[in-house]
Short mmCIF file of C-alpha atoms in Angstrom, two decimals:
data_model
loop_
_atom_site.label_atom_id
_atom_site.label_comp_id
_atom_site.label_asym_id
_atom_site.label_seq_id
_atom_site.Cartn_x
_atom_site.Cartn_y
_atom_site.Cartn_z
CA UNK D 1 27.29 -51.97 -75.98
CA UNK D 2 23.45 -52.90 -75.50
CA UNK D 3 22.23 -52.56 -71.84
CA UNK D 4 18.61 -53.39 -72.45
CA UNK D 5 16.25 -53.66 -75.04
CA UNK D 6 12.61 -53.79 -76.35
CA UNK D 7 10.30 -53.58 -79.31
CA UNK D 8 7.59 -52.22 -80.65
CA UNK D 9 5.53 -53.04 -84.36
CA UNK D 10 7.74 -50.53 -86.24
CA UNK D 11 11.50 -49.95 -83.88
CA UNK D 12 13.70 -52.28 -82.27
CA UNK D 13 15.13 -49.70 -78.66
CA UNK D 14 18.65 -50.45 -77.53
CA UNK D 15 19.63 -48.51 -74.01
CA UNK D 16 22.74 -47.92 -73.28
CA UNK D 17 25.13 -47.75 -70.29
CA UNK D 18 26.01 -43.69 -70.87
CA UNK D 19 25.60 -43.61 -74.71
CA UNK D 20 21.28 -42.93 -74.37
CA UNK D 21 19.10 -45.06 -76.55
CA UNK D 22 19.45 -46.47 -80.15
CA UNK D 23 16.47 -46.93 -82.00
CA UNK D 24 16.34 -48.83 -85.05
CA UNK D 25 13.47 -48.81 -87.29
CA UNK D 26 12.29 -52.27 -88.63
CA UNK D 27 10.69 -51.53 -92.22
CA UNK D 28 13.84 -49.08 -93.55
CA UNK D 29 16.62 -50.02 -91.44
CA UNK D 30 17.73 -46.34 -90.57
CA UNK D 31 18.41 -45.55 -86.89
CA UNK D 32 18.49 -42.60 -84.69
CA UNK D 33 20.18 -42.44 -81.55
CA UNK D 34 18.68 -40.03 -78.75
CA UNK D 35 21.36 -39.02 -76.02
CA UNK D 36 21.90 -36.02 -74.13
CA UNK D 37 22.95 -33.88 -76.65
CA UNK D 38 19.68 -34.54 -78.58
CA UNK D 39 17.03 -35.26 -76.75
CA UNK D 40 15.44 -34.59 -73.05
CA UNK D 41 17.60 -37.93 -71.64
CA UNK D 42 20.11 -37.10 -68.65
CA UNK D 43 22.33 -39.04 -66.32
CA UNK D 44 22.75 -38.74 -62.58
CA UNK D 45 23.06 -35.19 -61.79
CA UNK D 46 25.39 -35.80 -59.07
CA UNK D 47 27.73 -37.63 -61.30
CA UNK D 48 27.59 -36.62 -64.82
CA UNK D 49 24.22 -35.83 -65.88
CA UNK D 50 25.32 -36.09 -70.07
CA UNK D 51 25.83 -39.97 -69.20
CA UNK D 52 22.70 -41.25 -69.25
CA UNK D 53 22.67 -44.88 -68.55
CA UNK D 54 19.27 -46.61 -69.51
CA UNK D 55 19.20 -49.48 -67.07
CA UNK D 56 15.15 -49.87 -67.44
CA UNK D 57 13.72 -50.39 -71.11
CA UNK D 58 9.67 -51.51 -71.57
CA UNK D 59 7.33 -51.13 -74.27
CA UNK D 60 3.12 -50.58 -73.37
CA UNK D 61 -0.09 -52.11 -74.43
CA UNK D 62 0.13 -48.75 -76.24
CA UNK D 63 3.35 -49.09 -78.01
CA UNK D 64 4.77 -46.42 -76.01
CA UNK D 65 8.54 -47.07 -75.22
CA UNK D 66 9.21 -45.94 -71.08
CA UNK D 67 12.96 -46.36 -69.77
CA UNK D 68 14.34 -45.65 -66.97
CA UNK D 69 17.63 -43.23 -66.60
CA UNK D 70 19.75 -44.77 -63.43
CA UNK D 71 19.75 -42.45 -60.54
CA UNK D 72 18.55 -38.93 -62.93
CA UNK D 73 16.71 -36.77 -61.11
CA UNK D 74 14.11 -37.18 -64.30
CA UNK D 75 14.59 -41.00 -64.05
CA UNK D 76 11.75 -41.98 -66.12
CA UNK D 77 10.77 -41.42 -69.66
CA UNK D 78 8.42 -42.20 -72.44
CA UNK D 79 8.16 -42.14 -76.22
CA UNK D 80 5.44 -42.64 -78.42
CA UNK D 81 5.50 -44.21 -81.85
CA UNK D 82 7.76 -41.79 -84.09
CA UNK D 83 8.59 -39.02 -81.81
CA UNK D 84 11.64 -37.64 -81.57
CA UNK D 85 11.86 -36.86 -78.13
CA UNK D 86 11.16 -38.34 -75.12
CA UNK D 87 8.81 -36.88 -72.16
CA UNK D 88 10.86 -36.44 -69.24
CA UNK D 89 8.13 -37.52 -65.45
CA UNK D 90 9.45 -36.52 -62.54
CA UNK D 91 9.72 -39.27 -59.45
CA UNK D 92 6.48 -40.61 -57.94
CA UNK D 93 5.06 -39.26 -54.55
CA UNK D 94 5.43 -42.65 -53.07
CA UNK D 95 9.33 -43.10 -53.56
CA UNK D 96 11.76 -40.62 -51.28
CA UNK D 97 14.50 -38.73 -51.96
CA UNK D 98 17.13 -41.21 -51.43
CA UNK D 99 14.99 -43.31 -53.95
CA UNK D 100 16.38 -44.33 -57.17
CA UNK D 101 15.14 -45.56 -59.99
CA UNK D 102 16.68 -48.62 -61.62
CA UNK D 103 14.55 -51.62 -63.47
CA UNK D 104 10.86 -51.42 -64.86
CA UNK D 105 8.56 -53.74 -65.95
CA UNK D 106 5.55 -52.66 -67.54
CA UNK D 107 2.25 -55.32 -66.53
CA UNK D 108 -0.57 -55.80 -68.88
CA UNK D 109 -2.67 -52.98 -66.91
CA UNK D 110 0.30 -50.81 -68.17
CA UNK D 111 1.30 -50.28 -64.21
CA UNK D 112 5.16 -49.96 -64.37
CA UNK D 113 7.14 -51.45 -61.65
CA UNK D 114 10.47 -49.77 -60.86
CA UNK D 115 13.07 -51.33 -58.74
CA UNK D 116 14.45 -48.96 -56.49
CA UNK D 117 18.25 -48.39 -54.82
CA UNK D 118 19.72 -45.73 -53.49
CA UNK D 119 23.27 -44.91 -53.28
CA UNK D 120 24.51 -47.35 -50.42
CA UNK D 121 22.15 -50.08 -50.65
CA UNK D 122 21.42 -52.37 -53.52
CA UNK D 123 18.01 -52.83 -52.86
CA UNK D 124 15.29 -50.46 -51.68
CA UNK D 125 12.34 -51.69 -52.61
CA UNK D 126 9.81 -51.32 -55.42
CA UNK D 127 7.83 -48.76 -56.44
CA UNK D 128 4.51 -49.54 -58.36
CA UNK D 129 2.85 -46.23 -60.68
CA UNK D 130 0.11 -45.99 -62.83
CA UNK D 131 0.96 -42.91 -65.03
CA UNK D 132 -3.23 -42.42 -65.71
CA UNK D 133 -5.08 -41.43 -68.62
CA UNK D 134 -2.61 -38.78 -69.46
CA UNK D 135 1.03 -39.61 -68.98
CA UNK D 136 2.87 -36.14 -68.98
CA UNK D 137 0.83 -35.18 -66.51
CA UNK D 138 1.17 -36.47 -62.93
CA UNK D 139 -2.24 -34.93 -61.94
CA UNK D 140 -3.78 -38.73 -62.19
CA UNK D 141 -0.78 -40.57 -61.37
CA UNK D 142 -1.21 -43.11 -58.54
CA UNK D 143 2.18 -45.09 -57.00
CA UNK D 144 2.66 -47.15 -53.66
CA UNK D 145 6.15 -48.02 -52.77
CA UNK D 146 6.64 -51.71 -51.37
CA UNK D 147 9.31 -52.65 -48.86
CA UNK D 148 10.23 -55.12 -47.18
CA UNK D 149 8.19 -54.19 -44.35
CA UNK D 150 5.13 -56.22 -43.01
CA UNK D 151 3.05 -53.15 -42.99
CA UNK D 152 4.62 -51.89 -46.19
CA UNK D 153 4.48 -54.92 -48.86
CA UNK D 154 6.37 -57.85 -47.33
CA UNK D 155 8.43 -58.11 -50.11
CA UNK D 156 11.33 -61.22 -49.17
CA UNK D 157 14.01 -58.72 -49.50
CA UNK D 158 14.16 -54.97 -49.99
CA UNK D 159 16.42 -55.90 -53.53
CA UNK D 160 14.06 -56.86 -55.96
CA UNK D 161 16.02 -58.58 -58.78
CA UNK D 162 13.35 -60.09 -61.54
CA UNK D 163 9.72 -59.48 -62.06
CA UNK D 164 7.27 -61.38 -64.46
CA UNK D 165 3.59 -61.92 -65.14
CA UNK D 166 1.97 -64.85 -65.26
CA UNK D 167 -0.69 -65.67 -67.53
CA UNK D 168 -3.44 -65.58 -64.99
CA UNK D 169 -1.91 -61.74 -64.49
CA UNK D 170 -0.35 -62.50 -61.20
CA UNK D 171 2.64 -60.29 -60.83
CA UNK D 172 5.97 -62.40 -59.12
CA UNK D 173 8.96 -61.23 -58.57
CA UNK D 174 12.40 -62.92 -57.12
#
């Protein structure tokens, strides 16, 4: 069962809830699936960390494919065109431990915006990270975490459950 999806030029990406990521490729029709007992993807250590479940799934100005692995302790990943792994990044200085990841949009400035929990709240905010020049490395990475707060983003509420851009590049979110 399909959790979330994207696409790229060449692959149609399927996450799953606990079965990893299906991707299909468009010109030959063959498909690979990348789980845990294939690839770099894991699940929430504290529960079962071979269940990955993708609940984030967003394709780059680059093609690149990021997803996000609900509550891992790696929760965010990327893939570029054709490989057969995925790049495990650790979380963001901005988010805290009790921080975890759950939706991502990727903006046209290729900033990804992850929707954050934690275990006993539905909503803890938003986290906004630019990955840099170089992706597998944090070195360049940059990431503010918005809240609810006044002094800390003034989101409406600390559960962030949509977010767009406009044409104009405005970001909104609901």
């Amino acid at each position: 069962q399909s959790f979330t999806s994207t696409i790229t030029p060449d692959y149609y990406y399927f996450g799953s809830w606990g079965r990893g990521v299906a991707r299909h490729n468009i010109e030959d029709g063959s498909v690979s699936i990348f789980d845990e007992t294939n690839s770099t993807l894991r699940g929430w250590e504290d529960d079962d960390d071979q269940f990955p479940v993708i609940s984030g799934l967003q394709t780059d100005s680059q093609n690149d494919v990021w997803l996000v692995s609900r509550y891992g302790n790696t929760p965010l990943y990327y893939q570029s065109p054709g490989d057969e792994n995925w790049t495990p990044l650790p979380k963001a200085s901005a988010a805290s431990i009790s921080d975890e990841y759950f939706g991502l949009f990727i903006d046209s400035f290729d900033q990804k915006w992850i929707t954050l929990e934690n275990t006993s709240s539905a909503g803890n905010g938003l986290l906004v990270l630019n990955t840099g020049a170089d992706p597998s490395s944090s070195a360049d990475d940059a990431s503010i975490k918005l809240t609810s707060g006044s002094n800390s983003g003034n989101l409406p509420d600390d559960k962030v459950n949509a977010i767009i851009q406009d044409k104009e590049g405005e970001v909104w979110m609901e």
